[in-house]
């Protein structure tokens, strides 16, 4: 069992309630009213949704979302039949470097919907579930900036970040600190390498739906190996 440091739990419950009361757009009002599991909810009972995005770059204020993948799940079951995947037309021009990563071309986005066109479906699919991502510094700011640009109000909410959990497990332990002290490189916490440590099968990365599924499986493995079904979500969300 992983020995965890005492973590300050963000008061997401109050924040989401405040946003629900203040939201001007009905789509955001529904999203925030649905809230999130209470921080004391055991992770084994929490409704989860794996979320991944492909973008034209890494800066949310200068780049755009080009695809979104969602996979609802719990620690006992991944609801693959309820998966959602969208290619969306970015406001920023595709560049050759980003295309080599996500393989979404100008032809793919030519007739794709604009993000605003699928926003209601996206928010409804996320509502009431705890989002699970691998590196929240992509999904959280990109969605917040994109929604704010279209609705005048942003959307920030709790997430479980499997990359952050992997960093706790493999980079902040006494063993990891000793390895750094003797000059050994830290363990990679990229999605592909993290999955390999748990014996999860390799996959083709940089596809939003595939990466969402890969993230859901990774969280299941992390909890099984280092936590428990009774772990409160408030101790592992961000």
PDB file of C-alpha atoms in Angstrom:
ATOM      1  CA  UNK A   1       0.000   0.000   0.000  1.00  0.00           C
ATOM      2  CA  UNK A   2       1.363   3.401  -0.954  1.00  0.00           C
ATOM      3  CA  UNK A   3       2.263   5.604   2.008  1.00  0.00           C
ATOM      4  CA  UNK A   4       0.742   9.000   1.194  1.00  0.00           C
ATOM      5  CA  UNK A   5       1.640  12.360   2.603  1.00  0.00           C
ATOM      6  CA  UNK A   6      -1.148  14.453   4.085  1.00  0.00           C
ATOM      7  CA  UNK A   7      -2.726  16.287   1.180  1.00  0.00           C
ATOM      8  CA  UNK A   8      -4.805  19.451   1.351  1.00  0.00           C
ATOM      9  CA  UNK A   9      -8.112  18.607  -0.298  1.00  0.00           C
ATOM     10  CA  UNK A  10      -9.438  21.385  -2.570  1.00  0.00           C
ATOM     11  CA  UNK A  11     -12.977  22.382  -1.631  1.00  0.00           C
ATOM     12  CA  UNK A  12     -14.398  21.419  -4.990  1.00  0.00           C
ATOM     13  CA  UNK A  13     -17.886  20.834  -3.544  1.00  0.00           C
ATOM     14  CA  UNK A  14     -18.284  24.489  -2.540  1.00  0.00           C
ATOM     15  CA  UNK A  15     -16.651  25.716  -5.723  1.00  0.00           C
ATOM     16  CA  UNK A  16     -18.970  23.725  -7.987  1.00  0.00           C
ATOM     17  CA  UNK A  17     -22.041  24.819  -6.003  1.00  0.00           C
ATOM     18  CA  UNK A  18     -20.968  28.457  -6.332  1.00  0.00           C
ATOM     19  CA  UNK A  19     -20.440  28.081 -10.077  1.00  0.00           C
ATOM     20  CA  UNK A  20     -23.831  26.388 -10.468  1.00  0.00           C
ATOM     21  CA  UNK A  21     -25.543  29.361  -8.829  1.00  0.00           C
ATOM     22  CA  UNK A  22     -23.552  31.924 -10.810  1.00  0.00           C
ATOM     23  CA  UNK A  23     -23.516  30.324 -14.276  1.00  0.00           C
ATOM     24  CA  UNK A  24     -25.300  32.334 -16.956  1.00  0.00           C
ATOM     25  CA  UNK A  25     -25.309  29.717 -19.704  1.00  0.00           C
ATOM     26  CA  UNK A  26     -27.788  26.844 -19.138  1.00  0.00           C
ATOM     27  CA  UNK A  27     -25.285  24.271 -20.396  1.00  0.00           C
ATOM     28  CA  UNK A  28     -22.785  25.321 -17.763  1.00  0.00           C
ATOM     29  CA  UNK A  29     -25.494  25.580 -15.127  1.00  0.00           C
ATOM     30  CA  UNK A  30     -26.446  21.932 -15.725  1.00  0.00           C
ATOM     31  CA  UNK A  31     -22.818  20.872 -15.701  1.00  0.00           C
ATOM     32  CA  UNK A  32     -21.985  22.563 -12.404  1.00  0.00           C
ATOM     33  CA  UNK A  33     -25.284  21.573 -10.785  1.00  0.00           C
ATOM     34  CA  UNK A  34     -24.427  17.920 -11.428  1.00  0.00           C
ATOM     35  CA  UNK A  35     -21.353  18.523  -9.282  1.00  0.00           C
ATOM     36  CA  UNK A  36     -18.811  15.797  -8.541  1.00  0.00           C
ATOM     37  CA  UNK A  37     -18.501  12.956  -6.038  1.00  0.00           C
ATOM     38  CA  UNK A  38     -17.945  14.198  -2.473  1.00  0.00           C
ATOM     39  CA  UNK A  39     -14.270  14.098  -1.435  1.00  0.00           C
ATOM     40  CA  UNK A  40     -14.903  11.283   1.038  1.00  0.00           C
ATOM     41  CA  UNK A  41     -16.411   9.047  -1.680  1.00  0.00           C
ATOM     42  CA  UNK A  42     -14.425   5.792  -1.995  1.00  0.00           C
ATOM     43  CA  UNK A  43     -12.767   5.642  -5.397  1.00  0.00           C
ATOM     44  CA  UNK A  44     -14.347   2.207  -5.893  1.00  0.00           C
ATOM     45  CA  UNK A  45     -17.812   3.816  -5.839  1.00  0.00           C
ATOM     46  CA  UNK A  46     -17.069   6.931  -7.896  1.00  0.00           C
ATOM     47  CA  UNK A  47     -18.456   7.425 -11.409  1.00  0.00           C
ATOM     48  CA  UNK A  48     -15.456   8.236 -13.600  1.00  0.00           C
ATOM     49  CA  UNK A  49     -14.838   9.367 -17.149  1.00  0.00           C
ATOM     50  CA  UNK A  50     -11.464   9.179 -18.888  1.00  0.00           C
ATOM     51  CA  UNK A  51     -10.801  12.279 -20.975  1.00  0.00           C
ATOM     52  CA  UNK A  52      -8.143  12.972 -23.577  1.00  0.00           C
ATOM     53  CA  UNK A  53      -7.616  15.727 -26.129  1.00  0.00           C
ATOM     54  CA  UNK A  54      -5.377  16.209 -29.109  1.00  0.00           C
ATOM     55  CA  UNK A  55      -4.395  19.806 -29.795  1.00  0.00           C
ATOM     56  CA  UNK A  56      -2.470  21.916 -32.286  1.00  0.00           C
ATOM     57  CA  UNK A  57       0.161  22.682 -29.626  1.00  0.00           C
ATOM     58  CA  UNK A  58       0.770  22.870 -25.897  1.00  0.00           C
ATOM     59  CA  UNK A  59      -0.268  26.459 -25.117  1.00  0.00           C
ATOM     60  CA  UNK A  60      -4.009  26.726 -24.465  1.00  0.00           C
ATOM     61  CA  UNK A  61      -4.051  30.430 -25.316  1.00  0.00           C
ATOM     62  CA  UNK A  62      -2.259  30.050 -28.646  1.00  0.00           C
ATOM     63  CA  UNK A  63      -3.375  26.606 -29.776  1.00  0.00           C
ATOM     64  CA  UNK A  64      -6.676  24.769 -30.278  1.00  0.00           C
ATOM     65  CA  UNK A  65      -8.372  21.440 -29.599  1.00  0.00           C
ATOM     66  CA  UNK A  66      -8.667  19.155 -32.638  1.00  0.00           C
ATOM     67  CA  UNK A  67     -10.138  15.995 -31.101  1.00  0.00           C
ATOM     68  CA  UNK A  68     -11.701  14.797 -27.850  1.00  0.00           C
ATOM     69  CA  UNK A  69     -12.151  11.258 -26.542  1.00  0.00           C
ATOM     70  CA  UNK A  70     -14.304  10.212 -23.572  1.00  0.00           C
ATOM     71  CA  UNK A  71     -14.727   6.796 -21.955  1.00  0.00           C
ATOM     72  CA  UNK A  72     -17.038   6.425 -18.920  1.00  0.00           C
ATOM     73  CA  UNK A  73     -15.847   3.835 -16.405  1.00  0.00           C
ATOM     74  CA  UNK A  74     -15.631   2.641 -12.821  1.00  0.00           C
ATOM     75  CA  UNK A  75     -12.847   0.638 -11.245  1.00  0.00           C
ATOM     76  CA  UNK A  76     -14.819  -2.496 -12.044  1.00  0.00           C
ATOM     77  CA  UNK A  77     -15.954  -1.797 -15.590  1.00  0.00           C
ATOM     78  CA  UNK A  78     -15.035   0.299 -18.617  1.00  0.00           C
ATOM     79  CA  UNK A  79     -18.144   1.275 -20.571  1.00  0.00           C
ATOM     80  CA  UNK A  80     -16.602   1.095 -24.035  1.00  0.00           C
ATOM     81  CA  UNK A  81     -20.032   1.125 -25.701  1.00  0.00           C
ATOM     82  CA  UNK A  82     -20.672   4.572 -24.167  1.00  0.00           C
ATOM     83  CA  UNK A  83     -17.457   6.072 -25.539  1.00  0.00           C
ATOM     84  CA  UNK A  84     -17.586   9.398 -27.355  1.00  0.00           C
ATOM     85  CA  UNK A  85     -15.153  10.788 -29.903  1.00  0.00           C
ATOM     86  CA  UNK A  86     -15.191  14.067 -31.765  1.00  0.00           C
ATOM     87  CA  UNK A  87     -12.897  15.659 -34.326  1.00  0.00           C
ATOM     88  CA  UNK A  88     -13.491  19.395 -34.148  1.00  0.00           C
ATOM     89  CA  UNK A  89     -12.504  22.233 -36.430  1.00  0.00           C
ATOM     90  CA  UNK A  90      -9.838  24.322 -34.640  1.00  0.00           C
ATOM     91  CA  UNK A  91      -9.775  28.088 -34.685  1.00  0.00           C
ATOM     92  CA  UNK A  92      -6.023  27.921 -35.216  1.00  0.00           C
ATOM     93  CA  UNK A  93      -4.441  26.571 -38.386  1.00  0.00           C
ATOM     94  CA  UNK A  94      -3.058  23.053 -38.276  1.00  0.00           C
ATOM     95  CA  UNK A  95       0.709  22.890 -38.453  1.00  0.00           C
ATOM     96  CA  UNK A  96       2.883  20.117 -39.814  1.00  0.00           C
ATOM     97  CA  UNK A  97       4.427  19.310 -36.426  1.00  0.00           C
ATOM     98  CA  UNK A  98       1.097  18.702 -34.681  1.00  0.00           C
ATOM     99  CA  UNK A  99      -0.221  16.636 -37.612  1.00  0.00           C
ATOM    100  CA  UNK A 100       2.712  14.241 -37.236  1.00  0.00           C
ATOM    101  CA  UNK A 101       1.552  13.553 -33.663  1.00  0.00           C
ATOM    102  CA  UNK A 102      -2.232  13.251 -33.916  1.00  0.00           C
ATOM    103  CA  UNK A 103      -2.516  12.455 -37.680  1.00  0.00           C
ATOM    104  CA  UNK A 104      -5.586  14.671 -38.028  1.00  0.00           C
ATOM    105  CA  UNK A 105      -5.265  16.465 -41.358  1.00  0.00           C
ATOM    106  CA  UNK A 106      -6.872  19.443 -43.063  1.00  0.00           C
ATOM    107  CA  UNK A 107      -9.158  17.011 -44.887  1.00  0.00           C
ATOM    108  CA  UNK A 108     -10.332  15.571 -41.559  1.00  0.00           C
ATOM    109  CA  UNK A 109     -11.315  18.956 -40.152  1.00  0.00           C
ATOM    110  CA  UNK A 110     -12.768  20.420 -43.350  1.00  0.00           C
ATOM    111  CA  UNK A 111     -16.312  19.278 -42.534  1.00  0.00           C
ATOM    112  CA  UNK A 112     -15.855  18.735 -38.801  1.00  0.00           C
ATOM    113  CA  UNK A 113     -18.086  20.597 -36.326  1.00  0.00           C
ATOM    114  CA  UNK A 114     -16.758  23.580 -34.428  1.00  0.00           C
ATOM    115  CA  UNK A 115     -16.231  22.911 -30.717  1.00  0.00           C
ATOM    116  CA  UNK A 116     -19.178  25.100 -29.844  1.00  0.00           C
ATOM    117  CA  UNK A 117     -21.433  22.796 -31.861  1.00  0.00           C
ATOM    118  CA  UNK A 118     -20.644  19.750 -29.696  1.00  0.00           C
ATOM    119  CA  UNK A 119     -20.145  21.593 -26.410  1.00  0.00           C
ATOM    120  CA  UNK A 120     -23.537  20.653 -24.954  1.00  0.00           C
ATOM    121  CA  UNK A 121     -22.955  16.955 -25.658  1.00  0.00           C
ATOM    122  CA  UNK A 122     -19.451  17.166 -24.208  1.00  0.00           C
ATOM    123  CA  UNK A 123     -20.526  18.873 -20.986  1.00  0.00           C
ATOM    124  CA  UNK A 124     -23.446  16.482 -20.533  1.00  0.00           C
ATOM    125  CA  UNK A 125     -21.086  13.502 -20.950  1.00  0.00           C
ATOM    126  CA  UNK A 126     -18.745  14.895 -18.298  1.00  0.00           C
ATOM    127  CA  UNK A 127     -21.425  16.066 -15.851  1.00  0.00           C
ATOM    128  CA  UNK A 128     -21.553  14.300 -12.496  1.00  0.00           C
ATOM    129  CA  UNK A 129     -18.479  12.181 -13.223  1.00  0.00           C
ATOM    130  CA  UNK A 130     -14.943  12.611 -11.966  1.00  0.00           C
ATOM    131  CA  UNK A 131     -12.685  13.222 -14.951  1.00  0.00           C
ATOM    132  CA  UNK A 132      -9.507  11.135 -15.219  1.00  0.00           C
ATOM    133  CA  UNK A 133      -6.675  12.421 -17.419  1.00  0.00           C
ATOM    134  CA  UNK A 134      -2.983  11.803 -17.946  1.00  0.00           C
ATOM    135  CA  UNK A 135      -1.455  15.270 -17.395  1.00  0.00           C
ATOM    136  CA  UNK A 136      -4.171  17.685 -16.344  1.00  0.00           C
ATOM    137  CA  UNK A 137      -2.174  20.687 -17.591  1.00  0.00           C
ATOM    138  CA  UNK A 138      -3.484  19.941 -21.088  1.00  0.00           C
ATOM    139  CA  UNK A 139      -7.150  18.984 -20.664  1.00  0.00           C
ATOM    140  CA  UNK A 140      -7.994  21.444 -17.886  1.00  0.00           C
ATOM    141  CA  UNK A 141      -6.641  24.681 -19.402  1.00  0.00           C
ATOM    142  CA  UNK A 142      -7.572  23.851 -22.992  1.00  0.00           C
ATOM    143  CA  UNK A 143     -11.208  23.157 -22.130  1.00  0.00           C
ATOM    144  CA  UNK A 144     -11.410  26.158 -19.813  1.00  0.00           C
ATOM    145  CA  UNK A 145     -10.015  28.549 -22.430  1.00  0.00           C
ATOM    146  CA  UNK A 146     -12.158  27.059 -25.215  1.00  0.00           C
ATOM    147  CA  UNK A 147     -15.393  27.293 -23.227  1.00  0.00           C
ATOM    148  CA  UNK A 148     -14.613  30.800 -22.018  1.00  0.00           C
ATOM    149  CA  UNK A 149     -14.007  31.951 -25.600  1.00  0.00           C
ATOM    150  CA  UNK A 150     -17.433  30.668 -26.638  1.00  0.00           C
ATOM    151  CA  UNK A 151     -19.622  31.230 -23.583  1.00  0.00           C
ATOM    152  CA  UNK A 152     -17.822  33.981 -21.701  1.00  0.00           C
ATOM    153  CA  UNK A 153     -17.515  31.660 -18.698  1.00  0.00           C
ATOM    154  CA  UNK A 154     -14.827  29.086 -18.075  1.00  0.00           C
ATOM    155  CA  UNK A 155     -15.110  25.538 -16.798  1.00  0.00           C
ATOM    156  CA  UNK A 156     -12.726  24.219 -14.145  1.00  0.00           C
ATOM    157  CA  UNK A 157     -13.528  21.083 -12.159  1.00  0.00           C
ATOM    158  CA  UNK A 158     -11.766  18.289 -10.229  1.00  0.00           C
ATOM    159  CA  UNK A 159      -9.670  15.726 -12.051  1.00  0.00           C
ATOM    160  CA  UNK A 160      -7.657  12.662 -11.180  1.00  0.00           C
ATOM    161  CA  UNK A 161      -4.337  12.939 -12.980  1.00  0.00           C
ATOM    162  CA  UNK A 162      -2.754   9.517 -13.554  1.00  0.00           C
ATOM    163  CA  UNK A 163       0.562  11.164 -14.414  1.00  0.00           C
ATOM    164  CA  UNK A 164       0.573  12.952 -11.067  1.00  0.00           C
ATOM    165  CA  UNK A 165      -0.238   9.696  -9.269  1.00  0.00           C
ATOM    166  CA  UNK A 166       2.568   7.941 -11.112  1.00  0.00           C
ATOM    167  CA  UNK A 167       4.964  10.714 -10.083  1.00  0.00           C
ATOM    168  CA  UNK A 168       3.975  10.209  -6.440  1.00  0.00           C
ATOM    169  CA  UNK A 169       4.529   6.490  -6.717  1.00  0.00           C
ATOM    170  CA  UNK A 170       7.744   6.354  -8.736  1.00  0.00           C
ATOM    171  CA  UNK A 171       9.472   9.710  -8.271  1.00  0.00           C
ATOM    172  CA  UNK A 172       8.722  10.723  -4.695  1.00  0.00           C
ATOM    173  CA  UNK A 173       9.341   7.430  -2.908  1.00  0.00           C
ATOM    174  CA  UNK A 174      12.474   6.809  -0.826  1.00  0.00           C
ATOM    175  CA  UNK A 175      13.663   4.305  -3.430  1.00  0.00           C
ATOM    176  CA  UNK A 176      13.300   6.887  -6.206  1.00  0.00           C
ATOM    177  CA  UNK A 177      15.150   9.499  -4.168  1.00  0.00           C
ATOM    178  CA  UNK A 178      17.973   7.053  -3.545  1.00  0.00           C
ATOM    179  CA  UNK A 179      18.215   6.276  -7.265  1.00  0.00           C
ATOM    180  CA  UNK A 180      18.481   9.984  -8.036  1.00  0.00           C
ATOM    181  CA  UNK A 181      21.128  10.348  -5.334  1.00  0.00           C
ATOM    182  CA  UNK A 182      23.298   7.676  -7.018  1.00  0.00           C
ATOM    183  CA  UNK A 183      22.713   9.220 -10.437  1.00  0.00           C
ATOM    184  CA  UNK A 184      20.050   6.895 -11.829  1.00  0.00           C
ATOM    185  CA  UNK A 185      17.500   8.648 -14.110  1.00  0.00           C
ATOM    186  CA  UNK A 186      13.933   8.917 -12.794  1.00  0.00           C
ATOM    187  CA  UNK A 187      11.253   6.552 -14.036  1.00  0.00           C
ATOM    188  CA  UNK A 188       9.346   7.815 -17.057  1.00  0.00           C
ATOM    189  CA  UNK A 189       5.773   8.778 -16.195  1.00  0.00           C
ATOM    190  CA  UNK A 190       4.586   9.099 -19.797  1.00  0.00           C
ATOM    191  CA  UNK A 191       1.379   7.187 -20.489  1.00  0.00           C
ATOM    192  CA  UNK A 192       3.005   4.484 -22.620  1.00  0.00           C
ATOM    193  CA  UNK A 193       5.804   3.792 -20.109  1.00  0.00           C
ATOM    194  CA  UNK A 194       3.485   3.970 -17.098  1.00  0.00           C
ATOM    195  CA  UNK A 195       1.203   1.343 -18.610  1.00  0.00           C
ATOM    196  CA  UNK A 196       4.162  -0.927 -19.332  1.00  0.00           C
ATOM    197  CA  UNK A 197       5.095  -1.016 -15.643  1.00  0.00           C
ATOM    198  CA  UNK A 198       1.729  -2.641 -14.860  1.00  0.00           C
ATOM    199  CA  UNK A 199       1.892  -5.132 -17.714  1.00  0.00           C
ATOM    200  CA  UNK A 200      -0.790  -3.339 -19.703  1.00  0.00           C
ATOM    201  CA  UNK A 201      -0.574  -3.956 -23.462  1.00  0.00           C
ATOM    202  CA  UNK A 202       1.097  -1.438 -25.792  1.00  0.00           C
ATOM    203  CA  UNK A 203      -1.129   0.765 -27.889  1.00  0.00           C
ATOM    204  CA  UNK A 204      -0.943   3.379 -30.643  1.00  0.00           C
ATOM    205  CA  UNK A 205      -0.769   6.730 -28.861  1.00  0.00           C
ATOM    206  CA  UNK A 206      -1.829  10.266 -29.815  1.00  0.00           C
ATOM    207  CA  UNK A 207      -5.404   9.332 -30.622  1.00  0.00           C
ATOM    208  CA  UNK A 208      -7.807  10.955 -28.177  1.00  0.00           C
ATOM    209  CA  UNK A 209     -10.139   7.978 -27.798  1.00  0.00           C
ATOM    210  CA  UNK A 210      -7.355   5.395 -27.562  1.00  0.00           C
ATOM    211  CA  UNK A 211      -5.500   7.520 -25.021  1.00  0.00           C
ATOM    212  CA  UNK A 212      -8.673   7.975 -22.960  1.00  0.00           C
ATOM    213  CA  UNK A 213      -9.148   4.204 -22.821  1.00  0.00           C
ATOM    214  CA  UNK A 214      -5.448   3.743 -21.992  1.00  0.00           C
ATOM    215  CA  UNK A 215      -5.802   6.253 -19.134  1.00  0.00           C
ATOM    216  CA  UNK A 216      -8.851   4.474 -17.709  1.00  0.00           C
ATOM    217  CA  UNK A 217      -6.961   1.173 -17.672  1.00  0.00           C
ATOM    218  CA  UNK A 218      -3.933   2.824 -16.081  1.00  0.00           C
ATOM    219  CA  UNK A 219      -5.964   4.237 -13.190  1.00  0.00           C
ATOM    220  CA  UNK A 220      -7.501   0.824 -12.572  1.00  0.00           C
ATOM    221  CA  UNK A 221      -3.985  -0.656 -12.354  1.00  0.00           C
ATOM    222  CA  UNK A 222      -2.657   2.140 -10.126  1.00  0.00           C
ATOM    223  CA  UNK A 223      -5.480   1.731  -7.627  1.00  0.00           C
ATOM    224  CA  UNK A 224      -5.153  -2.071  -7.635  1.00  0.00           C
ATOM    225  CA  UNK A 225      -1.393  -1.945  -6.971  1.00  0.00           C
ATOM    226  CA  UNK A 226      -0.902   1.089  -4.740  1.00  0.00           C
ATOM    227  CA  UNK A 227      -4.208   2.190  -3.233  1.00  0.00           C
ATOM    228  CA  UNK A 228      -7.501   0.516  -2.362  1.00  0.00           C
ATOM    229  CA  UNK A 229     -11.141   0.687  -3.378  1.00  0.00           C
ATOM    230  CA  UNK A 230     -11.777   2.629  -0.157  1.00  0.00           C
ATOM    231  CA  UNK A 231      -9.316   5.424  -0.987  1.00  0.00           C
ATOM    232  CA  UNK A 232     -11.253   8.731  -0.750  1.00  0.00           C
ATOM    233  CA  UNK A 233     -11.311  10.520  -4.094  1.00  0.00           C
ATOM    234  CA  UNK A 234     -10.400  13.762  -2.350  1.00  0.00           C
ATOM    235  CA  UNK A 235      -6.937  12.414  -1.546  1.00  0.00           C
ATOM    236  CA  UNK A 236      -6.046  11.719  -5.175  1.00  0.00           C
ATOM    237  CA  UNK A 237      -7.853  14.392  -7.191  1.00  0.00           C
ATOM    238  CA  UNK A 238      -6.389  17.738  -8.180  1.00  0.00           C
TER     239      UNK A 238
END
